[in-house]
CSV table of C-alpha atoms in Angstrom, one decimal:
chain,number,residue,atom,x,y,z
F,252,MET,CA,0.0,0.0,0.0
F,253,LEU,CA,1.3,3.4,-0.9
F,254,LYS,CA,2.0,5.6,2.1
F,255,LEU,CA,1.6,9.3,1.6
F,256,PRO,CA,3.6,11.9,3.6
F,257,PHE,CA,1.8,13.6,6.5
F,258,PHE,CA,1.8,17.2,5.2
F,259,ASN,CA,-0.1,18.7,8.1
F,260,ARG,CA,2.5,18.0,10.7
F,261,LYS,CA,3.6,21.3,12.4
F,262,ASN,CA,7.0,22.5,11.6
F,263,TYR,CA,7.1,24.9,14.5
F,264,ILE,CA,6.6,24.9,18.3
F,265,LEU,CA,3.8,27.0,19.6
F,266,LEU,CA,4.5,28.5,23.1
F,267,LYS,CA,1.6,30.1,24.9
F,268,CYS,CA,2.7,32.5,27.7
F,269,TYR,CA,0.3,33.6,30.4
F,270,THR,CA,0.4,36.2,33.2
F,271,LYS,CA,-2.3,37.5,35.5
F,272,VAL,CA,-1.0,41.1,35.4
F,273,HIS,CA,-2.1,43.4,32.6
F,274,THR,CA,0.7,45.9,32.9
F,275,ILE,CA,3.3,43.2,32.7
F,276,ALA,CA,1.6,41.7,29.6
F,277,HIS,CA,1.5,45.1,28.0
F,278,TYR,CA,4.8,46.7,29.0
F,279,SER,CA,7.2,43.8,29.5
F,280,PRO,CA,5.9,40.7,27.6
F,281,ILE,CA,7.9,37.6,26.9
F,282,VAL,CA,9.3,38.2,23.4
F,283,LEU,CA,11.3,36.4,20.6
F,284,SER,CA,14.9,37.1,21.5
F,285,ALA,CA,15.6,38.8,18.1
F,286,LYS,CA,13.7,41.8,19.6
F,287,THR,CA,16.2,42.1,22.4
F,288,GLU,CA,19.4,42.6,20.4
F,289,SER,CA,21.6,45.3,21.8
F,290,GLU,CA,21.2,48.7,20.3
F,291,VAL,CA,25.0,49.0,20.0
F,292,VAL,CA,25.0,45.9,17.8
F,293,LYS,CA,21.8,46.7,16.0
F,294,ASN,CA,23.0,50.2,15.0
F,295,ASN,CA,26.5,49.1,13.9
F,296,PRO,CA,26.5,47.0,10.7
F,297,ASN,CA,30.2,46.2,11.2
F,298,HIS,CA,30.0,45.0,14.8
F,299,ALA,CA,31.8,41.7,15.3
F,300,LEU,CA,28.6,40.0,16.7
F,301,LYS,CA,26.9,40.6,13.4
F,302,ARG,CA,29.2,37.9,12.1
F,303,CYS,CA,29.0,35.6,15.1
F,304,TYR,CA,27.0,32.5,14.1
F,305,GLY,CA,26.3,31.6,17.7
F,306,HIS,CA,25.0,35.0,18.5
F,307,ILE,CA,22.8,35.2,15.4
F,308,LEU,CA,21.4,31.7,15.9
F,309,GLY,CA,20.8,32.3,19.6
F,310,LEU,CA,18.7,35.4,18.9
F,311,LYS,CA,16.9,33.8,16.0
F,312,ASN,CA,15.3,30.9,17.6
F,313,SER,CA,14.7,31.5,21.3
F,314,ILE,CA,12.5,33.6,23.6
F,315,THR,CA,13.4,36.0,26.3
F,316,ILE,CA,12.0,36.8,29.7
F,317,ARG,CA,12.7,40.3,30.7
F,318,SER,CA,12.6,41.9,34.2
F,319,TRP,CA,9.0,42.9,34.8
F,320,SER,CA,10.1,45.5,37.4
F,321,GLU,CA,13.2,47.3,38.4
F,322,PHE,CA,14.7,45.9,41.6
F,323,THR,CA,17.8,46.2,43.8
F,324,VAL,CA,19.7,43.4,45.4
F,325,SER,CA,21.7,44.4,48.6
F,326,VAL,CA,24.0,41.8,50.0
F,327,THR,CA,26.1,41.4,53.1
F,328,GLU,CA,28.2,38.4,54.0
F,329,GLU,CA,25.2,36.8,55.7
F,330,THR,CA,22.0,38.2,54.1
F,331,ALA,CA,20.6,39.3,50.8
F,332,ASN,CA,17.6,41.6,50.4
F,333,TYR,CA,15.6,42.3,47.2
F,334,THR,CA,13.8,45.7,47.0
F,335,PHE,CA,11.0,46.2,44.6
F,336,PRO,CA,8.8,49.3,43.9
F,337,GLU,CA,5.7,49.4,46.0
F,338,ASP,CA,3.4,49.3,43.0
F,339,ASN,CA,5.1,46.3,41.5
F,340,PRO,CA,6.0,43.8,44.3
F,341,SER,CA,7.5,40.4,43.6
F,342,ASP,CA,8.3,37.4,45.6
F,343,VAL,CA,11.7,35.9,46.3
F,344,LYS,CA,12.4,32.6,48.1
F,345,PHE,CA,15.8,31.4,49.4
F,346,HIS,CA,16.8,27.8,49.0
F,347,ASN,CA,19.6,27.4,51.5
F,348,ASP,CA,20.1,23.9,52.8
F,349,GLU,CA,20.8,24.2,56.6
F,350,ASP,CA,22.5,20.9,56.6
F,351,SER,CA,24.9,21.7,53.8
F,352,PRO,CA,24.8,25.5,53.1
F,353,ALA,CA,26.6,26.8,50.1
F,354,LYS,CA,30.0,28.1,51.1
F,355,ASP,CA,30.3,31.1,48.8
F,356,ALA,CA,26.7,32.0,47.7
F,357,MET,CA,23.1,32.1,48.7
F,358,VAL,CA,20.6,30.5,46.4
F,359,SER,CA,17.6,32.7,45.7
F,360,LYS,CA,14.6,32.2,43.5
F,361,LEU,CA,12.8,35.1,41.8
F,362,ILE,CA,9.2,34.2,41.4
F,363,SER,CA,8.3,34.9,37.8
F,364,PRO,CA,4.8,36.3,36.9
F,365,TRP,CA,4.8,34.1,33.7
F,366,VAL,CA,3.8,30.5,33.0
F,367,ILE,CA,4.3,28.8,29.7
F,368,SER,CA,2.3,26.0,28.1
F,369,THR,CA,2.8,24.0,24.9
F,370,GLU,CA,1.4,20.9,23.2
F,371,SER,CA,4.9,19.9,22.1
F,372,ASP,CA,7.0,17.5,24.1
F,373,CYS,CA,10.1,19.3,23.1
F,374,LYS,CA,12.5,20.1,26.0
F,375,PHE,CA,14.0,23.6,26.4
F,376,VAL,CA,17.2,25.0,27.8
F,377,MET,CA,16.7,28.0,30.1
F,378,ALA,CA,19.9,30.0,30.5
F,379,SER,CA,21.2,33.4,31.5
F,380,HIS,CA,20.6,35.9,28.7
F,381,MET,CA,23.6,36.9,26.6
F,382,LEU,CA,22.8,40.6,27.4
F,383,ASN,CA,22.5,40.0,31.2
F,384,ALA,CA,25.2,42.1,32.7
F,385,THR,CA,23.3,43.0,35.9
F,386,GLY,CA,25.3,41.1,38.5
F,387,MET,CA,22.8,38.2,38.6
F,388,ILE,CA,24.3,34.7,38.4
F,389,ILE,CA,21.6,32.7,36.7
F,390,PRO,CA,22.2,28.9,36.4
F,391,SER,CA,21.0,26.9,33.4
F,392,GLY,CA,18.4,24.2,33.4
F,393,ILE,CA,16.3,22.0,31.1
F,394,VAL,CA,12.5,22.2,31.2
F,395,ASN,CA,9.5,20.7,29.4
F,396,TYR,CA,6.7,23.2,29.1
F,397,ASN,CA,4.2,20.4,28.3
F,398,THR,CA,4.4,19.3,31.9
F,399,GLN,CA,6.3,22.1,33.7
F,400,HIS,CA,4.8,25.6,33.4
F,401,GLN,CA,6.4,28.0,35.8
F,402,THR,CA,9.4,30.1,34.8
F,403,ASN,CA,10.9,31.1,38.1
F,404,ILE,CA,14.5,32.4,37.9
F,405,PHE,CA,17.3,31.2,40.2
F,406,ASN,CA,20.0,33.6,41.2
F,407,TYR,CA,23.2,32.8,43.0
F,408,VAL,CA,24.0,35.7,45.3
F,409,ARG,CA,27.7,35.9,46.3
F,410,LYS,CA,28.4,36.2,50.0
F,411,VAL,CA,30.4,39.4,49.7
F,412,PRO,CA,29.0,42.9,50.4
F,413,HIS,CA,27.7,44.4,47.2
F,414,THR,CA,24.6,46.1,45.7
F,415,TYR,CA,23.3,46.1,42.2
F,416,THR,CA,20.1,47.3,40.5
F,417,VAL,CA,18.3,45.4,37.7
F,418,PRO,CA,16.6,47.9,35.4
F,419,PHE,CA,13.0,47.4,34.1
F,420,LYS,CA,12.9,45.2,30.9
F,421,THR,CA,16.4,43.9,31.3
F,422,PRO,CA,16.8,40.6,29.4
F,423,LEU,CA,17.3,38.0,32.1
F,424,VAL,CA,16.9,34.6,30.5
F,425,MET,CA,16.8,33.0,27.1
F,426,ILE,CA,14.9,29.9,26.5
F,427,TYR,CA,16.0,27.6,23.6
F,428,PRO,CA,14.2,24.6,22.1
F,429,ILE,CA,16.3,21.4,21.8
F,430,SER,CA,15.0,21.2,18.3
F,431,ASP,CA,15.5,22.7,14.9
F,432,LYS,CA,11.8,23.7,14.8
F,433,LYS,CA,11.1,27.4,14.9
F,434,ILE,CA,9.2,29.0,17.8
F,435,GLN,CA,5.8,30.7,17.5
F,436,LEU,CA,4.8,32.8,20.5
F,437,GLU,CA,1.5,33.9,21.9
F,438,VAL,CA,1.2,36.1,25.0
F,439,TYR,CA,-1.9,36.5,27.1
F,440,GLN,CA,-3.1,38.2,30.2
F,441,ASP,CA,-5.4,35.5,31.5
F,442,LEU,CA,-6.0,35.0,35.2
F,443,PRO,CA,-8.0,31.7,35.1
F,444,THR,CA,-5.5,30.0,32.8
F,445,TYR,CA,-2.5,31.3,34.8
F,446,ASP,CA,-4.0,30.1,38.0
F,447,ALA,CA,-4.8,26.7,36.5
F,448,LEU,CA,-1.3,26.2,35.2
F,449,VAL,CA,0.3,27.3,38.5
F,450,ALA,CA,-2.0,24.9,40.4
F,451,LYS,CA,-0.8,22.0,38.3
F,452,GLY,CA,2.7,22.5,39.8
F,453,SER,CA,5.7,20.8,38.3
F,454,TYR,CA,5.9,17.2,37.0
F,455,ARG,CA,9.2,15.8,38.2
F,456,PRO,CA,9.7,12.4,36.7
F,457,TYR,CA,13.2,12.0,38.1
F,458,LEU,CA,12.3,12.5,41.8
């Protein structure tokens, strides 16, 4: 029997991004990373990064989560404090193991206002953005937005006195598909869907 090719198979990955906050959806949405290229590079046709294949490919097929608020991180040798504007509060949790505390850093988790959903079973690499020069030390990880929807951002805070400020709309993380398929992106302010995806929690098949 003659088998015909399946022409309707999607050649892209659709990511649906949800937040419950209208101002974040409007002013600092998740975007395709090509929209975050540095103005210095964008306005200089002879810039070396214009010829860097890794830079070009990284921007071409990934998405970016930007800071949804300005915030300041103030650190002593023992404590770290995040300060947000009163009209745009955010939550931060610390994951320090009392039995085996990190020697040189405190592990903090910035609670993101975004969740992501997809029908694809593709896995994604979540890594510090190539334009992140804020002082945040963001570790990389692998996620599957078919079963894991939250996009919280870990930040290693060095145990030395210092202070840094992260401006509004700073690119924080890039999310790359482990696939050659292109990404299509849809962004919504949708409280019921956001709450439903948060309530599902994270599927952890390896624990």
